[in-house]
One Martini backbone bead per residue (centre of mass of N, CA, C, O) as a GRO file, in nm:
protein
  195
    1MET     BB    1  -2.973  -1.346   0.721
    2VAL     BB    2  -2.714  -1.165   0.586
    3ARG     BB    3  -2.498  -1.234   0.324
    4ARG     BB    4  -2.172  -1.163   0.263
    5THR     BB    5  -1.940  -1.091   0.058
    6ARG     BB    6  -1.612  -1.074   0.022
    7ALA     BB    7  -1.609  -0.792  -0.110
    8GLU     BB    8  -1.783  -0.654   0.108
    9MET     BB    9  -1.594  -0.711   0.343
   10GLU     BB   10  -1.346  -0.565   0.225
   11GLU     BB   11  -1.485  -0.291   0.196
   12THR     BB   12  -1.552  -0.249   0.493
   13ARG     BB   13  -1.264  -0.262   0.596
   14ALA     BB   14  -1.149  -0.031   0.422
   15THR     BB   15  -1.339   0.189   0.529
   16LEU     BB   16  -1.252   0.174   0.824
   17LEU     BB   17  -0.954   0.236   0.777
   18MET     BB   18  -0.981   0.507   0.630
   19THR     BB   19  -1.143   0.652   0.850
   20ALA     BB   20  -0.953   0.608   1.090
   21ARG     BB   21  -0.709   0.745   0.970
   22LYS     BB   22  -0.837   1.023   0.947
   23VAL     BB   23  -0.939   1.062   1.242
   24PHE     BB   24  -0.676   1.003   1.395
   25SER     BB   25  -0.517   1.230   1.255
   26GLU     BB   26  -0.705   1.468   1.347
   27ARG     BB   27  -0.774   1.373   1.673
   28GLY     BB   28  -0.705   1.111   1.771
   29TYR     BB   29  -0.766   0.842   1.957
   30ALA     BB   30  -0.894   0.958   2.225
   31ASP     BB   31  -1.097   1.165   2.041
   32THR     BB   32  -1.229   0.894   1.932
   33SER     BB   33  -1.530   0.773   1.854
   34MET     BB   34  -1.702   0.502   1.752
   35ASP     BB   35  -1.961   0.642   1.657
   36ASP     BB   36  -1.828   0.853   1.476
   37LEU     BB   37  -1.666   0.664   1.299
   38THR     BB   38  -1.904   0.488   1.190
   39ALA     BB   39  -2.066   0.724   1.076
   40GLN     BB   40  -1.850   0.819   0.871
   41ALA     BB   41  -1.853   0.524   0.732
   42GLY     BB   42  -2.152   0.403   0.727
   43LEU     BB   43  -2.153   0.220   0.990
   44THR     BB   44  -2.126  -0.018   1.234
   45ARG     BB   45  -2.015  -0.148   1.523
   46GLY     BB   46  -2.030  -0.441   1.426
   47ALA     BB   47  -1.821  -0.409   1.201
   48LEU     BB   48  -1.587  -0.339   1.381
   49TYR     BB   49  -1.593  -0.592   1.560
   50HIS     BB   50  -1.564  -0.801   1.335
   51HIS     BB   51  -1.280  -0.692   1.213
   52PHE     BB   52  -1.127  -0.570   1.512
   53GLY     BB   53  -1.305  -0.591   1.797
   54ASP     BB   54  -1.185  -0.287   1.835
   55LYS     BB   55  -1.033   0.012   1.858
   56LYS     BB   56  -0.752  -0.108   1.905
   57GLY     BB   57  -0.757  -0.298   1.658
   58LEU     BB   58  -0.783  -0.068   1.455
   59LEU     BB   59  -0.520   0.072   1.520
   60ALA     BB   60  -0.335  -0.167   1.452
   61ALA     BB   61  -0.420  -0.177   1.150
   62VAL     BB   62  -0.331   0.109   1.077
   63VAL     BB   63  -0.035   0.076   1.155
   64ASP     BB   64   0.026  -0.154   0.958
   65GLN     BB   65  -0.038   0.007   0.704
   66ILE     BB   66   0.172   0.230   0.744
   67ASP     BB   67   0.418   0.047   0.770
   68ASP     BB   68   0.399  -0.073   0.486
   69GLU     BB   69   0.430   0.195   0.332
   70MET     BB   70   0.703   0.273   0.452
   71ASP     BB   71   0.858   0.025   0.360
   72GLN     BB   72   0.821   0.079   0.057
   73ARG     BB   73   0.969   0.350   0.056
   74LEU     BB   74   1.240   0.245   0.168
   75GLN     BB   75   1.288   0.030  -0.051
   76ALA     BB   76   1.301   0.231  -0.288
   77ILE     BB   77   1.559   0.364  -0.196
   78SER     BB   78   1.739   0.114  -0.206
   79ASP     BB   79   1.673   0.025  -0.507
   80SER     BB   80   1.762   0.320  -0.644
   81ALA     BB   81   2.043   0.294  -0.559
   82GLU     BB   82   2.368   0.294  -0.680
   83ASP     BB   83   2.469   0.301  -0.381
   84PRO     BB   84   2.454   0.114  -0.100
   85TRP     BB   85   2.545   0.321   0.112
   86GLU     BB   86   2.365   0.560   0.029
   87GLY     BB   87   2.102   0.402   0.055
   88PHE     BB   88   2.126   0.347   0.357
   89CYS     BB   89   2.150   0.641   0.453
   90SER     BB   90   1.888   0.745   0.320
   91ARG     BB   91   1.699   0.556   0.469
   92CYS     BB   92   1.758   0.652   0.756
   93ARG     BB   93   1.681   0.950   0.709
   94ALA     BB   94   1.391   0.903   0.606
   95TYR     BB   95   1.279   0.789   0.865
   96LEU     BB   96   1.317   1.049   1.029
   97GLU     BB   97   1.150   1.236   0.838
   98MET     BB   98   0.874   1.087   0.889
   99ALA     BB   99   0.833   1.214   1.181
  100LEU     BB  100   0.692   1.479   1.040
  101GLU     BB  101   0.458   1.324   0.957
  102HIS     BB  102   0.155   1.349   1.076
  103GLU     BB  103   0.043   1.059   1.064
  104PHE     BB  104   0.288   0.912   1.182
  105GLN     BB  105   0.319   1.075   1.438
  106ARG     BB  106   0.032   1.038   1.562
  107ILE     BB  107  -0.025   0.727   1.523
  108VAL     BB  108   0.258   0.580   1.568
  109LEU     BB  109   0.438   0.765   1.774
  110ARG     BB  110   0.196   0.816   1.977
  111ASP     BB  111  -0.058   0.629   1.995
  112ALA     BB  112   0.075   0.348   1.971
  113LYS     BB  113   0.261   0.382   2.211
  114ALA     BB  114   0.034   0.439   2.425
  115VAL     BB  115  -0.168   0.192   2.350
  116LEU     BB  116   0.042  -0.054   2.229
  117GLY     BB  117   0.366   0.004   2.279
  118GLY     BB  118   0.388  -0.001   1.966
  119ALA     BB  119   0.497  -0.206   1.760
  120SER     BB  120   0.463  -0.489   1.630
  121PRO     BB  121   0.632  -0.778   1.628
  122GLU     BB  122   0.612  -0.814   1.321
  123SER     BB  123   0.720  -0.536   1.241
  124GLN     BB  124   0.991  -0.556   1.388
  125ARG     BB  125   1.090  -0.808   1.243
  126HIS     BB  126   1.087  -0.689   0.961
  127CYS     BB  127   1.283  -0.456   1.014
  128MET     BB  128   1.518  -0.634   1.104
  129GLU     BB  129   1.545  -0.799   0.844
  130SER     BB  130   1.605  -0.560   0.659
  131MET     BB  131   1.856  -0.459   0.811
  132GLN     BB  132   2.019  -0.722   0.790
  133HIS     BB  133   2.031  -0.735   0.484
  134LEU     BB  134   2.182  -0.469   0.439
  135ILE     BB  135   2.428  -0.532   0.618
  136ARG     BB  136   2.520  -0.790   0.482
  137ASN     BB  137   2.582  -0.650   0.209
  138LEU     BB  138   2.795  -0.450   0.325
  139ILE     BB  139   2.989  -0.666   0.425
  140THR     BB  140   3.029  -0.824   0.157
  141SER     BB  141   3.138  -0.544   0.017
  142GLY     BB  142   3.332  -0.396   0.247
  143ILE     BB  143   3.196  -0.141   0.393
  144ILE     BB  144   3.169  -0.327   0.640
  145ASP     BB  145   3.269  -0.474   0.893
  146ASN     BB  146   3.292  -0.776   1.047
  147VAL     BB  147   2.989  -0.837   1.214
  148SER     BB  148   2.714  -0.854   1.386
  149VAL     BB  149   2.422  -0.832   1.234
  150GLU     BB  150   2.221  -0.836   1.470
  151GLY     BB  151   2.359  -0.624   1.650
  152LEU     BB  152   2.365  -0.386   1.448
  153ALA     BB  153   2.064  -0.383   1.380
  154SER     BB  154   1.967  -0.324   1.666
  155LEU     BB  155   2.111  -0.054   1.702
  156ILE     BB  156   1.994   0.097   1.458
  157TYR     BB  157   1.695   0.049   1.496
  158GLY     BB  158   1.678   0.161   1.785
  159SER     BB  159   1.782   0.444   1.719
  160LEU     BB  160   1.568   0.525   1.512
  161ALA     BB  161   1.315   0.481   1.682
  162GLU     BB  162   1.389   0.671   1.919
  163ALA     BB  163   1.432   0.925   1.747
  164ALA     BB  164   1.144   0.940   1.638
  165PHE     BB  165   1.007   0.977   1.911
  166TRP     BB  166   1.162   1.234   1.988
  167ILE     BB  167   1.065   1.408   1.754
  168ALA     BB  168   0.748   1.373   1.815
  169GLU     BB  169   0.732   1.492   2.116
  170GLY     BB  170   0.795   1.770   2.020
  171ASN     BB  171   0.756   2.116   1.926
  172ASP     BB  172   1.064   2.083   1.783
  173SER     BB  173   1.092   1.879   1.534
  174ASP     BB  174   1.288   2.015   1.335
  175THR     BB  175   1.526   2.038   1.529
  176ARG     BB  176   1.540   1.739   1.606
  177LEU     BB  177   1.597   1.634   1.325
  178ALA     BB  178   1.864   1.780   1.277
  179GLN     BB  179   2.006   1.649   1.521
  180ALA     BB  180   1.963   1.352   1.439
  181ILE     BB  181   2.110   1.363   1.165
  182LYS     BB  182   2.381   1.448   1.272
  183ALA     BB  183   2.418   1.197   1.452
  184LEU     BB  184   2.380   0.984   1.231
  185ASN     BB  185   2.621   1.066   1.053
  186LEU     BB  186   2.828   0.998   1.269
  187LEU     BB  187   2.756   0.702   1.304
  188LEU     BB  188   2.793   0.615   1.002
  189ARG     BB  189   3.093   0.686   0.974
  190GLY     BB  190   3.178   0.459   1.189
  191LEU     BB  191   3.103   0.205   0.993
  192ARG     BB  192   3.320   0.233   0.809
  193SER     BB  193   3.560   0.095   0.646
  194THR     BB  194   3.931   0.116   0.667
  195GLY     BB  195   4.039  -0.145   0.476
   0.00000   0.00000   0.00000
């Protein structure tokens, strides 16, 4: 039996993720065979089973990777904003705009929803915590009236997630994005403190 080093194991895992991401993006989850995927990666089915359990486990890992990258992009928007309110609004709009990105749309908004039922509980929890943190800061700054942070975060997160699914579902994604952003802007205007 050949023992593989930790670096070789990590390289194998990274290769499978990179290949799956490319193939899922091009063909979609349903039209991707494990044999073709592992052949393109230059690896065996055994490697896939070892690292991810099965094709569904591989999809979940790809979705987690994309979610992490998106979260970093959204955090950069918040961190670079000079005004916390504009940063929050820009972050919300950017999330909806990401629904037009082919990889995110196909893998996360279509395939993951159909195969996995959506984002992992860990990913949802992280998104909710990020949203709660932003809202808590806006309340502390007096930009938003004092309300339940958890309740408002749930409403905004849920609205954004459902709008992204709606944008991704149609053949008229650009039109749907414009409509969703117009509705989002109306919703966000209603959050501002009047006092």
